[in-house]
Tab-separated table of N, CA, C and O in Angstrom:
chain	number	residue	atom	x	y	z
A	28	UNK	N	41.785	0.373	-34.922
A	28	UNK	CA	42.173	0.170	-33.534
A	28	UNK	C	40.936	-0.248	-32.757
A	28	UNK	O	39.803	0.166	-33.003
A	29	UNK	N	41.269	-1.140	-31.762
A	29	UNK	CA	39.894	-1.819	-30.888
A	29	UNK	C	40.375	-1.496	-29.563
A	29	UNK	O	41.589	-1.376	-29.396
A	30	UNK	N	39.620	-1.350	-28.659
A	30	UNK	CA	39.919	-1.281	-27.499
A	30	UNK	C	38.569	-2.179	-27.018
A	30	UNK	O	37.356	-2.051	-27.178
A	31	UNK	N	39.748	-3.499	-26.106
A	31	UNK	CA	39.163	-4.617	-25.442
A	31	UNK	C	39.031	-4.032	-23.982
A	31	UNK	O	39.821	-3.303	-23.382
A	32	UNK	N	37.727	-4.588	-23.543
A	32	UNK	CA	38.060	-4.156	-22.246
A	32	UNK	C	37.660	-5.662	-21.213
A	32	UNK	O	36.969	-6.610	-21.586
A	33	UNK	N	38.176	-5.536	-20.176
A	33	UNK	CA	37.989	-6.593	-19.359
A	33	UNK	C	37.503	-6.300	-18.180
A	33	UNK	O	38.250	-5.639	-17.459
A	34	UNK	N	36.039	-6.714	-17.586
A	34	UNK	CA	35.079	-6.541	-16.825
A	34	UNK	C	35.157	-7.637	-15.876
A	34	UNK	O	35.177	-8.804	-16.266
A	35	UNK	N	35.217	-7.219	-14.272
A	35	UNK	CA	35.271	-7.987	-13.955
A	35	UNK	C	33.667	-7.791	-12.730
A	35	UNK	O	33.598	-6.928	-11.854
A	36	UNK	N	32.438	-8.962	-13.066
A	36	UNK	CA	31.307	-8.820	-13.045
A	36	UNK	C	31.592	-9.215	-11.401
A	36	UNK	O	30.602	-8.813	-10.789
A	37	UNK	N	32.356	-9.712	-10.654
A	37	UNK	CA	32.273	-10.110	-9.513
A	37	UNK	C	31.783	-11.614	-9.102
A	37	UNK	O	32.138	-12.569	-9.793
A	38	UNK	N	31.058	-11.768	-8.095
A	38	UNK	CA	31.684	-11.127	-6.800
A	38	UNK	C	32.934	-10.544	-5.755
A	38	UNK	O	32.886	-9.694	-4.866
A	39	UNK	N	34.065	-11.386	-6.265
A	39	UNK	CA	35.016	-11.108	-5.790
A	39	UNK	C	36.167	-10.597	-6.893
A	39	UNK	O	36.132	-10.443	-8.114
A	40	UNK	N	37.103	-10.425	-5.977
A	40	UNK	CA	38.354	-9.406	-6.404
A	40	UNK	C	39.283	-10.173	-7.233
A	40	UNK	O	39.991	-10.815	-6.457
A	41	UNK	N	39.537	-10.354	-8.164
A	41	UNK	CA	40.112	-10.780	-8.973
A	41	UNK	C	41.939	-10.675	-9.505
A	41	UNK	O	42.304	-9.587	-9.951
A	42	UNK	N	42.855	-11.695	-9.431
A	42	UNK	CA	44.043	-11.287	-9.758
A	42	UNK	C	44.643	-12.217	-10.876
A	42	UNK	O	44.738	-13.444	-10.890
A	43	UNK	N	45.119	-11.038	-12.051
A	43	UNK	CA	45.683	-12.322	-13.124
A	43	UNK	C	44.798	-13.083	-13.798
A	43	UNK	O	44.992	-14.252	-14.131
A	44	UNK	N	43.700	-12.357	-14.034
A	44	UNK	CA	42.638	-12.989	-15.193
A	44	UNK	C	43.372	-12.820	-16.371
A	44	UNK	O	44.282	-11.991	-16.374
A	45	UNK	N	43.052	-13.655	-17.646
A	45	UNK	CA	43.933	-13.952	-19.163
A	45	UNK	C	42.405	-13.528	-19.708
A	45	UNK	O	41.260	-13.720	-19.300
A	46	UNK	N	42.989	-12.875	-20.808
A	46	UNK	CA	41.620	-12.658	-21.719
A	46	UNK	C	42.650	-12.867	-23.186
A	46	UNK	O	43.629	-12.125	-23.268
A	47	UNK	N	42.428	-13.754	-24.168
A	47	UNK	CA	42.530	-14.320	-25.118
A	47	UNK	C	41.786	-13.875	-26.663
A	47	UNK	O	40.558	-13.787	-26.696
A	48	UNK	N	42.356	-13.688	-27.539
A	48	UNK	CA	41.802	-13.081	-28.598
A	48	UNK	C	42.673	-13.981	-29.764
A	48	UNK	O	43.889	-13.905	-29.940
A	49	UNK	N	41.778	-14.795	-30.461
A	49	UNK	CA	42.527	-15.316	-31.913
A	49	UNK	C	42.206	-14.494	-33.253
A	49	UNK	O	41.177	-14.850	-33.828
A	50	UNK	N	42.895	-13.505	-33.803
A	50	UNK	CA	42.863	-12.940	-34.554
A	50	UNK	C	41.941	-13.992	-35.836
A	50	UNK	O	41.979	-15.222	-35.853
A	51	UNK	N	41.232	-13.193	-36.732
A	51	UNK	CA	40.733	-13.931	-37.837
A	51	UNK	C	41.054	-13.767	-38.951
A	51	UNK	O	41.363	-12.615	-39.254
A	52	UNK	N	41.118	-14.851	-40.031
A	52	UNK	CA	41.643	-15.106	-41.249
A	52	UNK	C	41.412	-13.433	-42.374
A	52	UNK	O	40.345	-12.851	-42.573
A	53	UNK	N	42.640	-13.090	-42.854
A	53	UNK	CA	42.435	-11.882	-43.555
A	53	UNK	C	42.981	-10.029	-42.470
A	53	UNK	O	42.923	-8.924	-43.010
A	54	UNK	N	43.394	-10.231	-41.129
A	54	UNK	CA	43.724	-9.902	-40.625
A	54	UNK	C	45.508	-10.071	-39.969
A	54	UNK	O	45.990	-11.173	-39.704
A	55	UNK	N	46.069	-9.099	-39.847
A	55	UNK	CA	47.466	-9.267	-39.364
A	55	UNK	C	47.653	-8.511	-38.290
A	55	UNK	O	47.370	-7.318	-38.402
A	56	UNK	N	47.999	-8.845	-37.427
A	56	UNK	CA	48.612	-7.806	-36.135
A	56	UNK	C	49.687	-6.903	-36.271
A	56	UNK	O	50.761	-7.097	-36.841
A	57	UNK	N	49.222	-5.745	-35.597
A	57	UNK	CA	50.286	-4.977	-35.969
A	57	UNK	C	51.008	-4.158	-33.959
A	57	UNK	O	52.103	-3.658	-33.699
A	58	UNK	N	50.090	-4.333	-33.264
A	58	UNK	CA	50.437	-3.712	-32.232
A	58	UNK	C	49.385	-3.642	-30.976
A	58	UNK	O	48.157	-3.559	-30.993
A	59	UNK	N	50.356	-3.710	-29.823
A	59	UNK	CA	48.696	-3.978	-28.490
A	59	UNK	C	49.313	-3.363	-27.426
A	59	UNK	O	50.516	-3.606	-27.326
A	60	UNK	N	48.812	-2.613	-26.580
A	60	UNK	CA	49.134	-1.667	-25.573
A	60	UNK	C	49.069	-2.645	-24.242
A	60	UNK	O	48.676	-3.811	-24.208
A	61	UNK	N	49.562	-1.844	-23.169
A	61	UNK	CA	49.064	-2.096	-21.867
A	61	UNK	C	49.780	-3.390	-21.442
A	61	UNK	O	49.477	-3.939	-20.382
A	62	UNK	N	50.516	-3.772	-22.078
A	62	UNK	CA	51.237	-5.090	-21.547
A	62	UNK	C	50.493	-6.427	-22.588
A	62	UNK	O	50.781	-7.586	-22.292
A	63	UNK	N	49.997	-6.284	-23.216
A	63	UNK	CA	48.846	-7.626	-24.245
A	63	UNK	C	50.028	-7.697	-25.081
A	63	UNK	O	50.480	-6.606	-25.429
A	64	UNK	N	50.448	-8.426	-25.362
A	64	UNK	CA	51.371	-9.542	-26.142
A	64	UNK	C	50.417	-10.958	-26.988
A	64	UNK	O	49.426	-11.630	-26.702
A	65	UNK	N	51.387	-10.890	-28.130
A	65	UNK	CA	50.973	-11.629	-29.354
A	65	UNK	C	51.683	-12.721	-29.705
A	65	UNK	O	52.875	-12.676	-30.010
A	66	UNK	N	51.016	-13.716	-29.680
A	66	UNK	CA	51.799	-14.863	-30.497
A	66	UNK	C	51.538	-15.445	-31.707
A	66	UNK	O	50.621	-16.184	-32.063
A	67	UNK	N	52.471	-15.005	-32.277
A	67	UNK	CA	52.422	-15.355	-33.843
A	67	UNK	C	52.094	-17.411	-34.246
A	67	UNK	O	51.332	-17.959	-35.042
A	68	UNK	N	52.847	-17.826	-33.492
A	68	UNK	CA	52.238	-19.307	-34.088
A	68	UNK	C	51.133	-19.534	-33.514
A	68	UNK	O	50.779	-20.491	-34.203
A	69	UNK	N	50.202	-19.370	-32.678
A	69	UNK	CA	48.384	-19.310	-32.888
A	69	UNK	C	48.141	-18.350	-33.315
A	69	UNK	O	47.090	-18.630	-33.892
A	70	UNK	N	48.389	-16.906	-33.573
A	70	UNK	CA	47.407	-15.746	-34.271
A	70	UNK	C	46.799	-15.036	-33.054
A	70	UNK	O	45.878	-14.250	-33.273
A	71	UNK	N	47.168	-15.207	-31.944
A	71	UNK	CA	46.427	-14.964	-30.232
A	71	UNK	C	47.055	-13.936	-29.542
A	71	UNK	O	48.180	-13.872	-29.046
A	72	UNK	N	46.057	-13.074	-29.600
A	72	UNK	CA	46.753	-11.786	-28.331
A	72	UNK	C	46.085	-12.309	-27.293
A	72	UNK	O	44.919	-12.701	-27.248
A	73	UNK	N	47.393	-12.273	-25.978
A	73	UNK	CA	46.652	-12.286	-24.935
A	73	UNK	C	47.018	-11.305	-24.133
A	73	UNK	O	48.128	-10.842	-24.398
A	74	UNK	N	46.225	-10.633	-22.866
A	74	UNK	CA	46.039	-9.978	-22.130
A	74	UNK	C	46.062	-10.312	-20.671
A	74	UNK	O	45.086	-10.945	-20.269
A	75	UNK	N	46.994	-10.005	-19.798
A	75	UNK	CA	46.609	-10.641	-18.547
A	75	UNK	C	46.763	-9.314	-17.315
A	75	UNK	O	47.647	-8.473	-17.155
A	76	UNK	N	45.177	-9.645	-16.403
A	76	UNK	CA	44.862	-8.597	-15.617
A	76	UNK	C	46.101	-8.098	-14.540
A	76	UNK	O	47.210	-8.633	-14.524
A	77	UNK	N	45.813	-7.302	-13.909
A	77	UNK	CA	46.188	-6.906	-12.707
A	77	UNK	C	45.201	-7.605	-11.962
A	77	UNK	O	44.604	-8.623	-12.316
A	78	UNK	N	45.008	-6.607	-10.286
A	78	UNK	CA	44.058	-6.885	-9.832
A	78	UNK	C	43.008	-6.173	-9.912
A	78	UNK	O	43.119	-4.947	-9.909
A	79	UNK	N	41.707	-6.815	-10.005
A	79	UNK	CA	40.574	-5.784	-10.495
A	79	UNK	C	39.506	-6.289	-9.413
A	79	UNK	O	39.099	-7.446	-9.316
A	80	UNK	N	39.113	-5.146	-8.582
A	80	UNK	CA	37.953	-5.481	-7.594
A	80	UNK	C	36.465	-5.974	-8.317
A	80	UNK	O	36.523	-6.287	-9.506
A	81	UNK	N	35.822	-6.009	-7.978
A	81	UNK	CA	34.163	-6.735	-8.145
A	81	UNK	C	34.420	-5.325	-8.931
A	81	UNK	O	35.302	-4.507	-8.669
A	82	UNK	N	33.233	-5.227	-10.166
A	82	UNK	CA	32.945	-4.297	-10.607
A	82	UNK	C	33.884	-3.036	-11.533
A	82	UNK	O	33.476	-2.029	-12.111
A	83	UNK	N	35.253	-3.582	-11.378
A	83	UNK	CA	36.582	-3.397	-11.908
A	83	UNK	C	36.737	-3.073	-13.433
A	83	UNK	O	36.082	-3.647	-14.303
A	84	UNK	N	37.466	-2.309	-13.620
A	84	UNK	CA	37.847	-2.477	-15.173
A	84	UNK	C	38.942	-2.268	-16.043
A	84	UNK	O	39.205	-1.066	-15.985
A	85	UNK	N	39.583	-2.749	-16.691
A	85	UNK	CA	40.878	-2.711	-17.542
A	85	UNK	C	40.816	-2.856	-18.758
A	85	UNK	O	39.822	-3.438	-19.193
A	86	UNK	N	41.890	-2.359	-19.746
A	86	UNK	CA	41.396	-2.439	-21.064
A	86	UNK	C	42.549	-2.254	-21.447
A	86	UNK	O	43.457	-1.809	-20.745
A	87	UNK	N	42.688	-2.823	-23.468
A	87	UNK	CA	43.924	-2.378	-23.676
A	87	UNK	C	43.305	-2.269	-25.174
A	87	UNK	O	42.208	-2.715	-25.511
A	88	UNK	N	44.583	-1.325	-26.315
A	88	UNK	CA	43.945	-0.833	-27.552
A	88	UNK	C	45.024	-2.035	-28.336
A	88	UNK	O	46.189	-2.273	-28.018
A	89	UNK	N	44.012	-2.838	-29.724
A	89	UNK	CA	44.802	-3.604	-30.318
A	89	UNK	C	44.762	-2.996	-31.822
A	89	UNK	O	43.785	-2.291	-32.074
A	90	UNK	N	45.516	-3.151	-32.627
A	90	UNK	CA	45.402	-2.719	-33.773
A	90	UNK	C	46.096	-3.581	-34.639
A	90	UNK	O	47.240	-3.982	-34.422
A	91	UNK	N	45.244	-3.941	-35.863
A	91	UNK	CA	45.418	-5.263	-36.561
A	91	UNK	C	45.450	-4.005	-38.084
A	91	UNK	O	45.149	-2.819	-37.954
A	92	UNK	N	45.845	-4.595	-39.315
A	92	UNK	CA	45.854	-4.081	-40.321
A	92	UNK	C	44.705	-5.627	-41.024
A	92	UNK	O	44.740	-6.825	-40.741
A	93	UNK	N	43.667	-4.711	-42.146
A	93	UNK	CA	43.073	-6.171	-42.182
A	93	UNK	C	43.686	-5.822	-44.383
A	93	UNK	O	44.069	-4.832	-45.007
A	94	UNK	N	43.423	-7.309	-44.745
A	94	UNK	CA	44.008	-7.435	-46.145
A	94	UNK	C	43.627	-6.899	-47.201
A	94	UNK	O	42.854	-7.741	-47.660
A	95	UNK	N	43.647	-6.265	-47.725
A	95	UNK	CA	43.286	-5.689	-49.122
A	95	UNK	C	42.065	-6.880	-49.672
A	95	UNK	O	42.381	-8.070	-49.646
A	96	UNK	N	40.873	-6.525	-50.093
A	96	UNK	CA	39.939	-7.379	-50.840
A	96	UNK	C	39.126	-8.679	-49.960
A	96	UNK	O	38.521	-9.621	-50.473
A	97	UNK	N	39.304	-8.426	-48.599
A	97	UNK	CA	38.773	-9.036	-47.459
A	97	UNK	C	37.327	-8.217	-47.945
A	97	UNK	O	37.074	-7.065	-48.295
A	98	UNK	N	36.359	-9.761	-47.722
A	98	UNK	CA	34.632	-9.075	-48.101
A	98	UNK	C	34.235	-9.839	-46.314
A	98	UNK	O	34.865	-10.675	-45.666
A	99	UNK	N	33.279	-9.285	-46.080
A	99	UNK	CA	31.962	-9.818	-45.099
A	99	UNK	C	32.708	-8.743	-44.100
A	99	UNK	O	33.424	-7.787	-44.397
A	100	UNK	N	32.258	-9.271	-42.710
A	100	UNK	CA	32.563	-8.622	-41.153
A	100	UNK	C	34.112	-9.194	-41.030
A	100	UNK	O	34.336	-10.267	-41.591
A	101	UNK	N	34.885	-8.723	-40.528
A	101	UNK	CA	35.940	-8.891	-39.896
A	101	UNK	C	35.845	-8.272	-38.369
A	101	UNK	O	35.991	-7.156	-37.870
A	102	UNK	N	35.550	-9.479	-37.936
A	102	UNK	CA	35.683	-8.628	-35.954
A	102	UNK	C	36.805	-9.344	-35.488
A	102	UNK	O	37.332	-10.245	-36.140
A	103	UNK	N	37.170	-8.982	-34.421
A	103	UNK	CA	38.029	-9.425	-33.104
A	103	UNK	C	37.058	-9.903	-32.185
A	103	UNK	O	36.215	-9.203	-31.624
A	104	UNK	N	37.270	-11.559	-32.012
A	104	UNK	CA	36.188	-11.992	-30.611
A	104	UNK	C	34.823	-12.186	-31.110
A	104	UNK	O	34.344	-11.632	-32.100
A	105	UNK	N	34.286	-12.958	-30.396
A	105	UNK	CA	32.441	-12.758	-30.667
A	105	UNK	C	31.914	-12.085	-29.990
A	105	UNK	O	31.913	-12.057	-28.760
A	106	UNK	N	31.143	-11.145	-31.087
A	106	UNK	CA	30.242	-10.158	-30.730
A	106	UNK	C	30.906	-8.721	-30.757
A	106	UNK	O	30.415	-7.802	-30.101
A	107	UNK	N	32.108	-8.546	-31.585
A	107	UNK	CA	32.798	-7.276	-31.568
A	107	UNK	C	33.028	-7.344	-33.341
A	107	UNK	O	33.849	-7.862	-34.099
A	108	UNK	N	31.889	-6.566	-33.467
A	108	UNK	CA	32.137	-6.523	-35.031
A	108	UNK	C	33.115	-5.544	-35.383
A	108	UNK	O	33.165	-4.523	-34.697
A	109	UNK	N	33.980	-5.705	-36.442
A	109	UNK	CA	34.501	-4.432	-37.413
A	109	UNK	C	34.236	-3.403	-36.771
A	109	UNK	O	33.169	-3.567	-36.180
A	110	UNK	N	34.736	-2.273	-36.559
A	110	UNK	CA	34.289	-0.461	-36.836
A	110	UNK	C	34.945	-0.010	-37.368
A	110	UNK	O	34.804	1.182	-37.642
């Protein structure tokens, strides 16, 4: 399970930001909280905000099952390795 979170650095107040995630090869979706919905013909969870003031934060938990005999890192996103 991952929990994405979505930061919103400012300056201003923000409504209905999309935050986008293409799942990677050797990985399958299995489930995403908080309203994040999946589309199977790109492989793409997306996420779309509320409103989040300067400095704001929202998040949602995704959980992928990854494949039997998958070798290297498997992350979600760049810069979110595996845990």
């Amino acid at each position: 399970i991952y929990t994405i979170t979505v930061t919103n650095n400012g300056p201003s107040t923000i409504t209905g930001a999309t935050a986008t995630d293409v799942l990677p090869t050797g990985t399958t979706f299995v489930s995403a909280t908080n309203g994040a919905t999946y589309d199977s013909g790109t492989n793409t969870v997306s996420f779309t905000t509320g409103t989040l003031v300067s400095g704001g934060a929202t998040s949602f938990n995704l959980t992928i099952a990854i494949a039997p005999g998958s070798t290297g890192t498997t992350g979600v996103g760049p810069g979110r390795p595996a845990r």
